Tab-separated table of C-alpha atoms (C1' of nucleotides) in Angstrom:
chain	number	residue	atom	x	y	z
G	18	MET	CA	-14.274	14.884	2.071
G	19	SER	CA	-10.405	15.941	0.521
G	20	GLN	CA	-9.913	15.943	-2.898
G	21	MET	CA	-7.237	13.514	-2.471
G	22	GLN	CA	-9.777	11.024	-1.557
G	23	ASN	CA	-12.125	12.237	-4.114
G	24	VAL	CA	-9.708	11.411	-6.917
G	25	GLU	CA	-8.444	8.404	-5.391
G	26	ARG	CA	-12.107	7.111	-5.302
G	27	ARG	CA	-13.491	7.946	-8.416
G	28	LEU	CA	-9.885	6.776	-10.351
G	29	ARG	CA	-10.600	3.518	-8.516
G	30	GLU	CA	-14.453	3.105	-9.513
G	31	MET	CA	-13.196	4.098	-13.314
G	32	ILE	CA	-10.652	1.159	-13.591
G	33	LEU	CA	-12.566	-1.066	-11.591
G	34	GLY	CA	-15.414	-0.457	-14.202
G	35	LEU	CA	-13.412	-0.742	-17.011
G	36	GLU	CA	-14.323	2.728	-18.023
G	37	ILE	CA	-10.399	2.743	-18.413
G	38	GLY	CA	-9.285	-0.328	-19.976
G	39	PRO	CA	-6.567	-2.401	-18.566
G	40	GLY	CA	-3.125	-1.738	-19.859
G	41	GLU	CA	-4.533	1.913	-20.771
G	42	LYS	CA	-1.884	4.918	-20.365
G	43	LEU	CA	-2.384	7.048	-17.850
G	44	THR	CA	-0.714	10.686	-17.685
G	45	GLU	CA	-1.029	12.759	-14.109
G	46	ARG	CA	-1.644	15.750	-16.291
G	47	TRP	CA	-4.640	13.747	-17.851
G	48	ILE	CA	-5.938	12.955	-14.528
G	49	GLU	CA	-5.453	16.511	-13.277
G	50	GLY	CA	-7.864	17.612	-15.948
G	51	ARG	CA	-10.515	14.807	-15.959
G	52	PHE	CA	-11.363	15.122	-12.200
G	53	GLY	CA	-10.248	19.266	-11.712
G	54	ALA	CA	-7.788	18.356	-9.202
G	55	SER	CA	-3.811	19.543	-9.299
G	56	ARG	CA	-0.965	17.243	-9.442
G	57	THR	CA	-0.859	16.559	-5.986
G	58	PRO	CA	-3.827	14.982	-5.158
G	59	VAL	CA	-3.457	13.088	-8.092
G	60	ARG	CA	0.007	11.700	-7.312
G	61	ALA	CA	-1.300	10.748	-3.748
G	62	ALA	CA	-3.943	8.632	-5.474
G	63	LEU	CA	-1.955	7.037	-8.106
G	64	LEU	CA	0.824	5.940	-5.215
G	65	ARG	CA	-2.239	4.481	-3.069
G	66	LEU	CA	-3.689	2.753	-6.296
G	67	GLU	CA	-0.290	1.440	-7.056
G	68	THR	CA	-0.257	-0.550	-3.488
G	69	GLU	CA	-3.665	-1.977	-4.536
G	70	GLY	CA	-2.455	-3.249	-7.875
G	71	LEU	CA	-4.393	-1.226	-9.984
G	72	VAL	CA	-1.878	0.822	-11.458
G	73	GLY	CA	1.783	0.502	-12.196
G	74	ARG	CA	4.870	2.420	-13.794
G	75	ASP	CA	5.395	1.329	-17.370
G	76	GLY	CA	9.180	2.619	-17.419
G	77	ARG	CA	8.545	6.326	-16.866
G	78	GLY	CA	5.188	6.683	-16.623
G	79	TRP	CA	1.530	5.241	-15.233
G	80	THR	CA	-0.248	2.544	-16.719
G	81	VAL	CA	-3.690	0.865	-15.481
G	82	SER	CA	-2.486	-3.043	-14.251
G	83	PRO	CA	-3.306	-5.362	-17.273
G	84	ILE	CA	-5.370	-8.262	-16.608
G	85	ASN	CA	-2.779	-10.998	-15.555
G	86	LEU	CA	-3.938	-14.652	-15.919
G	87	ALA	CA	-0.652	-16.011	-13.656
G	88	GLU	CA	-1.528	-13.127	-11.131
G	89	LEU	CA	-5.016	-14.500	-11.121
G	90	GLU	CA	-3.912	-18.278	-10.480
G	91	GLN	CA	-1.929	-16.872	-7.819
G	92	ILE	CA	-4.137	-15.221	-5.942
G	93	ALA	CA	-6.629	-17.577	-6.174
G	94	VAL	CA	-3.915	-19.757	-3.575
G	95	TYR	CA	-3.388	-16.736	-1.768
G	96	ARG	CA	-7.082	-16.076	-0.891
G	97	GLU	CA	-7.834	-19.973	-0.273
G	98	ALA	CA	-4.860	-19.727	2.499
G	99	VAL	CA	-6.452	-16.656	3.871
G	100	GLU	CA	-10.284	-17.096	3.379
G	101	VAL	CA	-9.813	-20.788	5.248
G	102	ALA	CA	-8.068	-19.121	7.749
G	103	ALA	CA	-10.610	-16.379	8.571
G	104	LEU	CA	-13.340	-18.826	8.228
G	105	ARG	CA	-11.977	-21.437	11.005
G	106	LEU	CA	-11.492	-18.716	13.064
G	107	THR	CA	-15.437	-17.242	12.610
G	108	CYS	CA	-16.282	-20.959	12.951
G	109	ALA	CA	-14.515	-21.193	16.423
G	110	HIS	CA	-16.428	-17.881	17.726
G	111	ASP	CA	-19.434	-18.409	19.562
G	112	GLU	CA	-21.443	-15.999	18.317
G	113	ARG	CA	-22.259	-16.410	14.440
G	114	SER	CA	-25.429	-14.569	14.242
G	115	ALA	CA	-23.727	-12.002	11.845
G	116	LEU	CA	-24.298	-15.068	9.197
G	117	ASP	CA	-27.904	-13.780	8.980
G	118	VAL	CA	-26.734	-10.491	7.669
G	119	ILE	CA	-24.321	-12.200	4.938
G	120	GLU	CA	-27.154	-14.862	3.965
G	121	ALA	CA	-29.722	-11.685	3.573
G	122	MET	CA	-27.118	-9.990	0.935
G	123	LEU	CA	-27.148	-13.258	-1.245
G	124	ASP	CA	-31.199	-13.293	-1.060
G	125	SER	CA	-30.952	-9.564	-2.024
G	126	CYS	CA	-29.920	-10.781	-5.431
G	127	ASP	CA	-32.602	-12.230	-7.893
G	128	GLU	CA	-33.397	-12.174	-11.598
G	129	ASN	CA	-34.221	-8.680	-11.663
G	130	THR	CA	-31.055	-7.787	-9.947
G	131	ARG	CA	-28.708	-5.412	-12.158
G	132	ARG	CA	-25.313	-7.063	-13.314
G	133	GLU	CA	-23.044	-4.660	-11.207
G	134	GLU	CA	-25.163	-5.723	-7.871
G	135	TRP	CA	-24.505	-9.484	-8.509
G	136	HIS	CA	-20.967	-8.603	-9.169
G	137	ARG	CA	-20.599	-6.365	-5.956
G	138	VAL	CA	-22.803	-9.035	-3.496
G	139	GLY	CA	-20.662	-12.121	-4.861
G	140	MET	CA	-17.429	-9.860	-3.627
G	141	ASP	CA	-18.953	-8.309	-0.555
G	142	PHE	CA	-19.959	-11.999	0.743
G	143	HIS	CA	-16.271	-13.103	0.884
G	144	ILE	CA	-14.996	-9.767	2.405
G	145	GLU	CA	-17.983	-9.475	4.870
G	146	LEU	CA	-17.463	-13.257	5.765
G	147	ALA	CA	-13.513	-12.489	6.692
G	148	ARG	CA	-14.487	-9.698	8.663
G	149	LEU	CA	-16.670	-12.033	10.958
G	150	SER	CA	-13.085	-13.798	11.992
G	151	GLY	CA	-11.883	-10.516	14.304
G	152	ASN	CA	-8.679	-10.620	12.217
G	153	GLU	CA	-8.031	-7.479	10.677
G	154	PHE	CA	-5.123	-8.864	8.318
G	155	LEU	CA	-6.768	-11.750	7.235
G	156	PHE	CA	-9.856	-9.209	6.537
G	157	ARG	CA	-7.554	-6.550	4.455
G	158	ALA	CA	-5.825	-9.673	2.452
G	159	VAL	CA	-9.278	-10.813	1.668
G	160	ARG	CA	-10.544	-7.693	0.623
G	161	ASP	CA	-7.245	-6.749	-1.444
G	162	ALA	CA	-7.481	-9.810	-3.177
G	163	MET	CA	-11.035	-9.329	-3.991
G	164	THR	CA	-10.244	-5.703	-5.454
G	165	ARG	CA	-7.615	-7.180	-7.837
G	166	LEU	CA	-9.647	-10.099	-9.078
G	167	SER	CA	-13.058	-7.328	-9.466
G	168	ARG	CA	-12.141	-6.603	-13.384
G	169	ALA	CA	-11.725	-10.173	-14.171
G	170	ARG	CA	-15.005	-10.955	-12.279
G	171	TRP	CA	-17.067	-8.747	-14.649
G	172	LEU	CA	-16.639	-11.867	-16.974
G	173	GLU	CA	-18.094	-14.405	-14.410
G	174	VAL	CA	-20.978	-12.214	-13.959
G	175	ARG	CA	-21.759	-12.242	-17.248
G	176	ASP	CA	-22.639	-16.269	-17.271
G	177	GLU	CA	-25.734	-16.982	-15.819
G	178	ALA	CA	-24.815	-20.346	-14.973
G	179	ALA	CA	-21.786	-19.535	-13.356
G	180	LEU	CA	-23.556	-17.281	-11.142
G	181	GLY	CA	-26.358	-19.664	-9.737
G	182	ARG	CA	-23.336	-22.569	-9.229
G	183	ALA	CA	-21.448	-19.764	-6.994
G	184	TRP	CA	-24.585	-18.820	-4.980
G	185	ALA	CA	-25.476	-22.208	-4.204
G	186	GLU	CA	-21.893	-22.573	-3.189
G	187	HIS	CA	-21.918	-19.335	-1.324
G	188	ARG	CA	-25.227	-20.771	0.738
G	189	ALA	CA	-23.365	-24.239	1.203
G	190	ILE	CA	-20.301	-22.264	3.154
G	191	LEU	CA	-22.356	-20.457	5.033
G	192	ALA	CA	-24.722	-23.479	6.239
G	193	ALA	CA	-21.386	-25.467	7.432
G	194	THR	CA	-20.295	-22.236	8.985
G	195	ARG	CA	-23.377	-22.128	11.115
G	196	LEU	CA	-23.368	-25.560	12.331
G	197	GLY	CA	-19.741	-24.747	13.407
G	198	ASP	CA	-18.406	-27.594	11.046
G	199	ALA	CA	-15.046	-25.772	10.201
G	200	ASP	CA	-13.717	-28.699	8.157
G	201	GLU	CA	-16.900	-28.784	5.795
G	202	ALA	CA	-17.194	-25.202	5.685
G	203	ALA	CA	-13.472	-25.060	4.573
G	204	ARG	CA	-13.439	-27.846	2.040
G	205	ARG	CA	-16.181	-25.895	0.616
G	206	LEU	CA	-14.985	-22.348	0.718
G	207	SER	CA	-11.327	-23.953	-1.004
G	208	ALA	CA	-13.601	-25.607	-3.647
G	209	HIS	CA	-15.555	-22.714	-4.260
G	210	ILE	CA	-12.430	-20.642	-4.597
G	211	ILE	CA	-10.191	-22.918	-6.887
G	212	GLY	CA	-13.303	-23.531	-9.110
G	213	SER	CA	-13.775	-20.034	-9.459
G	214	ARG	CA	-10.386	-19.555	-10.641
G	215	ASP	CA	-10.722	-22.273	-13.019
G	216	ARG	CA	-13.737	-21.070	-14.732
G	217	LEU	CA	-12.635	-17.567	-15.040
G	218	VAL	CA	-9.250	-18.596	-16.361
G	219	THR	CA	-10.612	-20.676	-18.908
G	220	SER	CA	-13.370	-18.065	-19.974
G	221	LEU	CA	-10.644	-15.566	-19.873
G	222	ALA	CA	-8.687	-17.080	-21.993
G	223	ASN	CA	-11.205	-17.713	-24.376
G	224	ASP	CA	-11.895	-14.310	-24.462
G	225	ARG	CA	-8.391	-13.378	-24.475
G	226	ARG	CA	-8.738	-12.162	-28.362
G	227	GLY	CA	-12.323	-10.330	-27.976
G	228	LEU	CA	-10.867	-8.407	-24.878
G	229	ARG	CA	-7.937	-7.118	-26.564
G	230	ALA	CA	-10.168	-5.939	-29.577
G	231	ARG	CA	-11.816	-3.870	-26.860
G	232	GLY	CA	-8.338	-2.545	-26.008
G	233	PHE	CA	-7.999	-4.157	-22.695
G	234	ALA	CA	-4.431	-5.525	-22.340
G	235	VAL	CA	-4.292	-9.104	-21.322
G	236	VAL	CA	-1.734	-11.042	-20.333
G	237	PRO	CA	-1.647	-14.925	-20.580
G	238	ALA	CA	-0.601	-17.102	-17.861
D	10	MET	CA	18.270	6.791	-7.284
D	11	SER	CA	15.297	9.203	-6.841
D	12	GLN	CA	14.970	11.452	-3.950
D	13	MET	CA	11.588	9.761	-3.289
D	14	GLN	CA	13.173	6.200	-2.948
D	15	ASN	CA	15.814	7.763	-0.761
D	16	VAL	CA	13.705	9.412	1.522
D	17	GLU	CA	11.473	6.492	1.938
D	18	ARG	CA	13.946	4.021	2.260
D	19	ARG	CA	16.258	5.652	4.409
D	20	LEU	CA	13.078	7.023	6.675
D	21	ARG	CA	11.910	3.530	7.014
D	22	GLU	CA	15.492	2.479	8.234
D	23	MET	CA	15.025	5.248	11.029
D	24	ILE	CA	11.858	3.525	12.073
D	25	LEU	CA	12.619	0.201	11.836
D	26	GLY	CA	15.742	0.910	13.554
D	27	LEU	CA	14.223	2.714	16.630
D	28	GLU	CA	16.227	5.711	15.767
D	29	ILE	CA	12.461	7.627	15.879
D	30	GLY	CA	10.576	6.189	18.721
D	31	PRO	CA	7.307	4.101	18.225
D	32	GLY	CA	4.312	6.933	18.742
D	33	GLU	CA	6.347	9.777	18.139
D	34	LYS	CA	4.986	12.762	15.801
D	35	LEU	CA	6.463	13.519	12.368
D	36	THR	CA	6.122	16.625	10.522
D	37	GLU	CA	6.423	16.777	6.893
D	38	ARG	CA	8.842	19.773	7.700
D	39	TRP	CA	11.004	17.667	9.795
D	40	ILE	CA	11.677	15.146	7.196
D	41	GLU	CA	12.093	17.647	4.571
D	42	GLY	CA	14.990	19.323	6.278
D	43	ARG	CA	16.308	15.878	7.891
D	44	PHE	CA	16.851	14.331	4.494
D	45	GLY	CA	17.225	17.639	2.569
D	46	ALA	CA	14.177	16.988	0.068
D	47	SER	CA	11.463	18.864	-0.401
D	48	ARG	CA	7.828	18.094	0.392
D	49	THR	CA	6.775	16.379	-2.774
D	50	PRO	CA	8.975	13.175	-2.411
D	51	VAL	CA	8.366	13.349	1.586
D	52	ARG	CA	4.784	12.978	1.125
D	53	ALA	CA	5.535	10.391	-1.148
D	54	ALA	CA	7.369	8.275	1.612
D	55	LEU	CA	4.710	8.703	3.985
D	56	LEU	CA	1.873	7.358	1.827
D	57	ARG	CA	3.869	4.421	1.191
D	58	LEU	CA	5.085	3.847	4.550
D	59	GLU	CA	1.634	4.344	5.658
D	60	THR	CA	0.443	1.376	3.727
D	61	GLU	CA	3.267	-0.310	5.473
D	62	GLY	CA	1.808	0.294	8.612
D	63	LEU	CA	5.198	1.869	9.746
D	64	VAL	CA	3.457	5.303	10.046
D	65	GLY	CA	-0.123	6.444	10.397
D	66	ARG	CA	-2.620	9.710	10.582
D	67	ASP	CA	-3.107	11.115	14.000
D	68	GLY	CA	-6.140	13.658	13.356
D	69	ARG	CA	-4.242	15.877	10.797
D	70	GLY	CA	-0.572	14.948	11.462
D	71	TRP	CA	1.600	11.747	11.187
D	72	THR	CA	2.459	9.796	13.889
D	73	VAL	CA	5.041	6.434	13.589
D	74	SER	CA	2.813	3.643	14.787
D	75	PRO	CA	3.329	2.310	18.156
D	76	ILE	CA	4.084	-1.069	18.860
D	77	ASN	CA	0.483	-2.645	19.315
D	78	LEU	CA	0.295	-6.017	21.164
D	79	ALA	CA	-3.270	-6.634	19.494
D	80	GLU	CA	-1.740	-6.059	16.467
D	81	LEU	CA	0.821	-8.321	17.216
D	82	GLU	CA	-1.445	-11.433	18.361
D	83	GLN	CA	-3.269	-10.884	14.878
D	84	ILE	CA	-0.256	-10.646	12.551
D	85	ALA	CA	0.781	-14.201	14.085
D	86	VAL	CA	-2.775	-15.707	12.980
D	87	TYR	CA	-1.861	-14.065	9.596
D	88	ARG	CA	1.510	-15.394	9.381
D	89	GLU	CA	0.464	-18.571	10.550
D	90	ALA	CA	-2.096	-18.939	7.603
D	91	VAL	CA	0.510	-17.382	4.946
D	92	GLU	CA	3.405	-18.908	5.955
D	93	VAL	CA	1.948	-22.484	5.832
D	94	ALA	CA	0.301	-22.542	2.666
D	95	ALA	CA	3.526	-21.002	1.167
D	96	LEU	CA	5.668	-23.840	2.963
D	97	ARG	CA	3.357	-26.479	1.704
D	98	LEU	CA	3.448	-25.535	-1.673
D	99	THR	CA	7.365	-25.453	-1.337
D	100	CYS	CA	7.029	-28.980	-0.410
D	101	ALA	CA	5.031	-30.001	-3.012
D	102	HIS	CA	7.895	-28.921	-5.756
D	103	ASP	CA	10.237	-31.096	-7.059
D	104	GLU	CA	13.545	-28.766	-7.024
D	105	ARG	CA	13.936	-27.928	-3.308
D	106	SER	CA	17.914	-27.353	-3.419
D	107	ALA	CA	17.338	-23.387	-2.959
D	108	LEU	CA	16.590	-24.909	0.899
D	109	ASP	CA	20.666	-25.017	1.288
D	110	VAL	CA	20.755	-21.043	0.700
D	111	ILE	CA	18.677	-20.722	3.441
D	112	GLU	CA	20.250	-23.149	5.776
D	113	ALA	CA	23.683	-21.206	5.089
D	114	MET	CA	22.090	-17.943	6.041
D	115	LEU	CA	21.234	-19.615	9.544
D	116	ASP	CA	24.632	-21.412	9.706
D	117	SER	CA	26.360	-17.336	8.940
D	118	CYS	CA	25.133	-16.459	12.704
D	119	ASP	CA	27.259	-17.535	15.683
D	120	GLU	CA	27.984	-16.156	18.939
D	121	ASN	CA	30.285	-13.357	17.110
D	122	THR	CA	27.634	-12.408	15.099
D	123	ARG	CA	26.306	-8.887	15.671
D	124	ARG	CA	22.597	-8.494	17.174
D	125	GLU	CA	21.582	-6.413	14.025
D	126	GLU	CA	22.263	-9.356	11.676
D	127	TRP	CA	20.493	-11.785	13.832
D	128	HIS	CA	17.672	-9.755	14.081
D	129	ARG	CA	17.641	-9.542	10.222
D	130	VAL	CA	18.557	-12.990	8.956
D	131	GLY	CA	15.513	-14.274	11.542
D	132	MET	CA	13.400	-12.212	9.484
D	133	ASP	CA	14.723	-12.957	6.044
D	134	PHE	CA	14.435	-17.124	6.933
D	135	HIS	CA	10.856	-16.451	7.026
D	136	ILE	CA	10.747	-14.044	3.752
D	137	GLU	CA	13.017	-16.047	1.450
D	138	LEU	CA	11.236	-19.473	2.753
D	139	ALA	CA	8.023	-17.926	1.420
D	140	ARG	CA	9.645	-16.773	-1.908
D	141	LEU	CA	10.294	-20.377	-2.890
D	142	SER	CA	6.742	-21.334	-2.660
D	143	GLY	CA	6.747	-19.151	-5.852
D	144	ASN	CA	3.599	-17.329	-5.235
D	145	GLU	CA	4.077	-13.660	-5.195
D	146	PHE	CA	1.016	-12.769	-3.055
D	147	LEU	CA	1.986	-15.239	-0.238
D	148	PHE	CA	5.576	-14.018	-0.657
D	149	ARG	CA	4.822	-10.455	-0.319
D	150	ALA	CA	2.400	-11.067	2.598
D	151	VAL	CA	4.886	-12.913	4.702
D	152	ARG	CA	7.461	-10.101	3.906
D	153	ASP	CA	4.732	-7.145	4.972
D	154	ALA	CA	4.145	-8.827	7.965
D	155	MET	CA	7.641	-9.149	8.802
D	156	THR	CA	8.091	-5.924	8.323
D	157	ARG	CA	5.577	-5.047	10.684
D	158	LEU	CA	6.753	-7.399	13.465
D	159	SER	CA	10.432	-5.698	12.706
D	160	ARG	CA	10.585	-3.686	15.789
D	161	ALA	CA	9.049	-5.677	18.220
D	162	ARG	CA	11.635	-8.527	17.327
D	163	TRP	CA	14.359	-6.288	18.608
D	164	LEU	CA	13.130	-7.858	22.043
D	165	GLU	CA	13.473	-11.056	21.161
D	166	VAL	CA	17.130	-10.773	19.491
D	167	ARG	CA	17.905	-9.474	23.159
D	168	ASP	CA	17.126	-12.913	24.519
D	169	GLU	CA	19.654	-15.277	23.798
D	170	ALA	CA	18.102	-18.442	24.805
D	171	ALA	CA	15.174	-17.308	22.794
D	172	LEU	CA	17.559	-16.987	20.011
D	173	GLY	CA	18.519	-20.516	20.332
D	174	ARG	CA	15.163	-22.053	20.548
D	175	ALA	CA	14.267	-20.174	17.299
D	176	TRP	CA	17.132	-21.384	15.500
D	177	ALA	CA	16.703	-25.187	16.160
D	178	GLU	CA	12.968	-24.704	15.176
D	179	HIS	CA	13.938	-23.142	11.942
D	180	ARG	CA	15.855	-25.861	11.268
D	181	ALA	CA	13.398	-28.352	12.284
D	182	ILE	CA	11.080	-26.821	9.578
D	183	LEU	CA	13.842	-26.731	7.042
D	184	ALA	CA	14.971	-30.539	7.635
D	185	ALA	CA	11.114	-31.738	7.635
D	186	THR	CA	10.543	-29.596	4.182
D	187	ARG	CA	13.774	-30.923	2.386
D	188	LEU	CA	12.294	-34.454	3.119
D	189	GLY	CA	9.026	-32.974	1.672
D	190	ASP	CA	7.168	-33.995	4.944
D	191	ALA	CA	4.509	-30.993	4.465
D	192	ASP	CA	2.259	-31.788	7.638
D	193	GLU	CA	5.370	-32.090	9.690
D	194	ALA	CA	6.843	-28.892	8.640
D	195	ALA	CA	3.627	-27.222	8.485
D	196	ARG	CA	2.978	-28.648	12.352
D	197	ARG	CA	6.711	-26.943	13.446
D	198	LEU	CA	5.945	-24.119	11.326
D	199	SER	CA	2.760	-23.418	13.337
D	200	ALA	CA	4.393	-23.982	16.795
D	201	HIS	CA	7.128	-21.734	15.874
D	202	ILE	CA	4.745	-18.700	14.549
D	203	ILE	CA	2.853	-19.140	17.898
D	204	GLY	CA	5.404	-19.758	20.261
D	205	SER	CA	7.357	-16.897	18.716
D	206	ARG	CA	4.285	-14.758	19.429
D	207	ASP	CA	3.971	-16.108	23.042
D	208	ARG	CA	7.488	-15.101	23.912
D	209	LEU	CA	6.965	-11.536	22.409
D	210	VAL	CA	3.839	-10.540	23.488
D	211	THR	CA	4.777	-11.761	27.335
D	212	SER	CA	8.462	-9.924	26.966
D	213	LEU	CA	6.697	-6.738	25.815
D	214	ALA	CA	4.034	-6.553	28.249
D	215	ASN	CA	6.741	-7.174	30.775
D	216	ASP	CA	9.129	-4.675	29.367
D	217	ARG	CA	6.130	-2.232	28.702
D	218	ARG	CA	7.013	0.010	31.320
D	219	GLY	CA	10.290	0.329	30.463
D	220	LEU	CA	9.877	1.056	26.752
D	221	ARG	CA	7.337	3.592	28.068
D	222	ALA	CA	10.084	5.184	29.958
D	223	ARG	CA	12.286	5.267	26.693
D	224	GLY	CA	9.770	7.169	25.214
D	225	PHE	CA	8.162	3.963	22.759
D	226	ALA	CA	4.363	4.049	22.395
D	227	VAL	CA	3.037	0.519	23.262
D	228	VAL	CA	-0.587	-0.018	23.124
D	229	PRO	CA	-1.756	-3.014	25.197
D	230	ALA	CA	-4.030	-6.008	23.581
U	25	DG	C1'	11.410	7.472	-50.992
U	26	DA	C1'	14.191	5.943	-46.868
U	27	DT	C1'	16.908	7.872	-43.351
U	28	DA	C1'	19.266	10.670	-40.619
U	29	DC	C1'	18.748	14.603	-37.357
U	30	DC	C1'	16.820	18.156	-34.557
U	31	DG	C1'	13.836	20.610	-32.453
U	32	DA	C1'	8.921	21.444	-30.222
U	33	DA	C1'	5.976	19.308	-27.244
U	34	DC	C1'	5.286	16.531	-23.265
U	35	DT	C1'	6.471	13.275	-19.592
U	36	DG	C1'	6.964	12.288	-14.598
U	37	DG	C1'	10.166	14.544	-10.407
U	38	DT	C1'	11.059	18.236	-7.574
U	39	DA	C1'	10.623	22.788	-5.568
U	40	DT	C1'	8.074	26.342	-3.878
U	41	DC	C1'	4.657	28.936	-3.123
U	42	DC	C1'	-0.591	29.826	-0.688
U	43	DC	C1'	-4.543	28.461	2.156
U	44	DA	C1'	-7.390	27.013	5.655
U	45	DA	C1'	-7.682	25.053	10.063
U	46	DA	C1'	-5.884	23.359	14.140
U	47	DG	C1'	-2.915	24.160	17.968
U	48	DT	C1'	-0.140	27.076	20.818
U	49	DG	C1'	0.655	30.685	24.581
U	50	DG	C1'	-0.215	34.394	26.568
U	51	DT	C1'	-3.233	37.620	28.649
U	52	DA	C1'	-7.283	39.811	30.301
U	53	DT	C1'	-11.311	39.148	32.957
U	54	DC	C1'	-13.328	37.104	36.940
S	7	DG	C1'	-5.787	30.999	40.525
S	8	DA	C1'	-8.863	29.649	37.198
S	9	DT	C1'	-10.771	30.352	32.732
S	10	DA	C1'	-12.280	32.163	28.219
S	11	DC	C1'	-10.336	34.466	24.937
S	12	DC	C1'	-7.479	36.124	20.965
S	13	DA	C1'	-3.239	36.249	18.005
S	14	DC	C1'	0.336	33.621	16.115
S	15	DT	C1'	2.543	30.154	14.381
S	16	DT	C1'	2.447	25.857	12.673
S	17	DT	C1'	0.682	21.857	10.372
S	18	DG	C1'	-1.054	18.993	6.136
S	19	DG	C1'	-3.554	19.881	1.885
S	20	DG	C1'	-3.417	21.850	-2.434
S	21	DA	C1'	-1.510	24.340	-6.432
S	22	DT	C1'	1.580	25.963	-9.514
S	23	DA	C1'	6.708	26.705	-11.487
S	24	DC	C1'	10.446	24.695	-13.169
S	25	DC	C1'	13.830	20.655	-14.719
S	26	DA	C1'	16.032	16.959	-16.809
S	27	DG	C1'	14.864	13.273	-19.985
S	28	DT	C1'	12.088	11.119	-23.438
S	29	DT	C1'	8.975	11.091	-27.698
S	30	DC	C1'	7.780	11.923	-31.965
S	31	DG	C1'	7.055	14.649	-35.863
S	32	DG	C1'	9.018	17.189	-39.773
S	33	DT	C1'	12.643	18.456	-42.185
S	34	DA	C1'	16.860	18.401	-44.798
S	35	DT	C1'	19.474	15.263	-46.985
S	36	DC	C1'	21.365	11.850	-49.823
DNA sequence: GATACCGAACTGGTATCCCAAAGTGGTATC
DNA sequence: GATACCACTTTGGGATACCAGTTCGGTATC
């Protein structure tokens, strides 16, 4: 694997894992030293992470994108459009046995599972479901949206009750999809996405003070 | 304006304007010489154009993305999802006077207008309509989709009848939106997008031989 | 002590070099 | 004439040197 992809992957992991706080300044030279790469791959990584929305330009410098409540609300609307469209396509397919694999992902999480795993599976559920649509653009849209939501979702994962509710909703969506009931599946998916957003934005607004204290920039809606 | 943005913009224009044919090989050194910039900004431009889908990697080298019929079909489905969602948001707004500006764009095209202008306005109609939704992600999705469609749409613009039909459909969509009739507007927009796709894919499939003769790579569905 | 000013240090942007590997063309061999 | 092989060229990936603009600390001045 090339240096370029390595820097990109490792830097993305640090940002998504909150090892580098939202709003923090980044310098190309710091990344260079941190990962033992030269500026060429570092710049390539920053350019790609910029298109993913994980870093941005702050005047003449680089900044880890802050958590933006207004953005989270808009992403939910976007997700609703693309995920529902993808799900309807999947419902229209004849072959839906791949749903079993997704259900197994949900089953793999129990009380002994690490929070990181719940976090990952919660995203992969939506991403893999979108992949089943067979539409590359809907799939990428969902994957990119989940990437942008990833950091904020660490909050949701801390809430046991919210996780239980989310998993139940995931299962209900799968059940309706399995039956090919597109309308019911779409209704439940919409409700799930909007519900998640509301819980997320509420708890983020409440935790804002605490997050800022940890050095995490959170821009209000 | 920095070199980096210049190279990116000018190279994008050459690709979208078919001055560099779909499927053509690109070397960083050629671009370097062509635009009088060094490799650093050239590579930055290529990385960004790659995320826009205009160039891709062919083994170790760069290639102008071919026109891909399967991709065109998938984009139409994607567009339908995001544009309809955006339009419904706009219909739900109180303030819709901005629609006048869009209508004026359509009016600015008549029999004396250059084909390039029809081409541009035909895309901007959809982009500006999506912008009115106020949702940044839906807007960007539409803009990026139109960019990917841009080269293939040169064909549609050659067909006088297709243009007339498209403009009539655009006006009907605007009319329904103005009335706040979201369902009617959505129906008409869906029909327009899918209809455009069918006409486009058909004429592309027919012209494939001619396009290949001009050196344009066209990959079938 | 406050402030205006100056320079050292650091920033991203750019140019340029080096490198390993993939490609290319010619040639010797059969 | 086909093919295997080798030297040379060209490629993108990486590293580094340099630049202009900005920032920021310290200092001289009042």
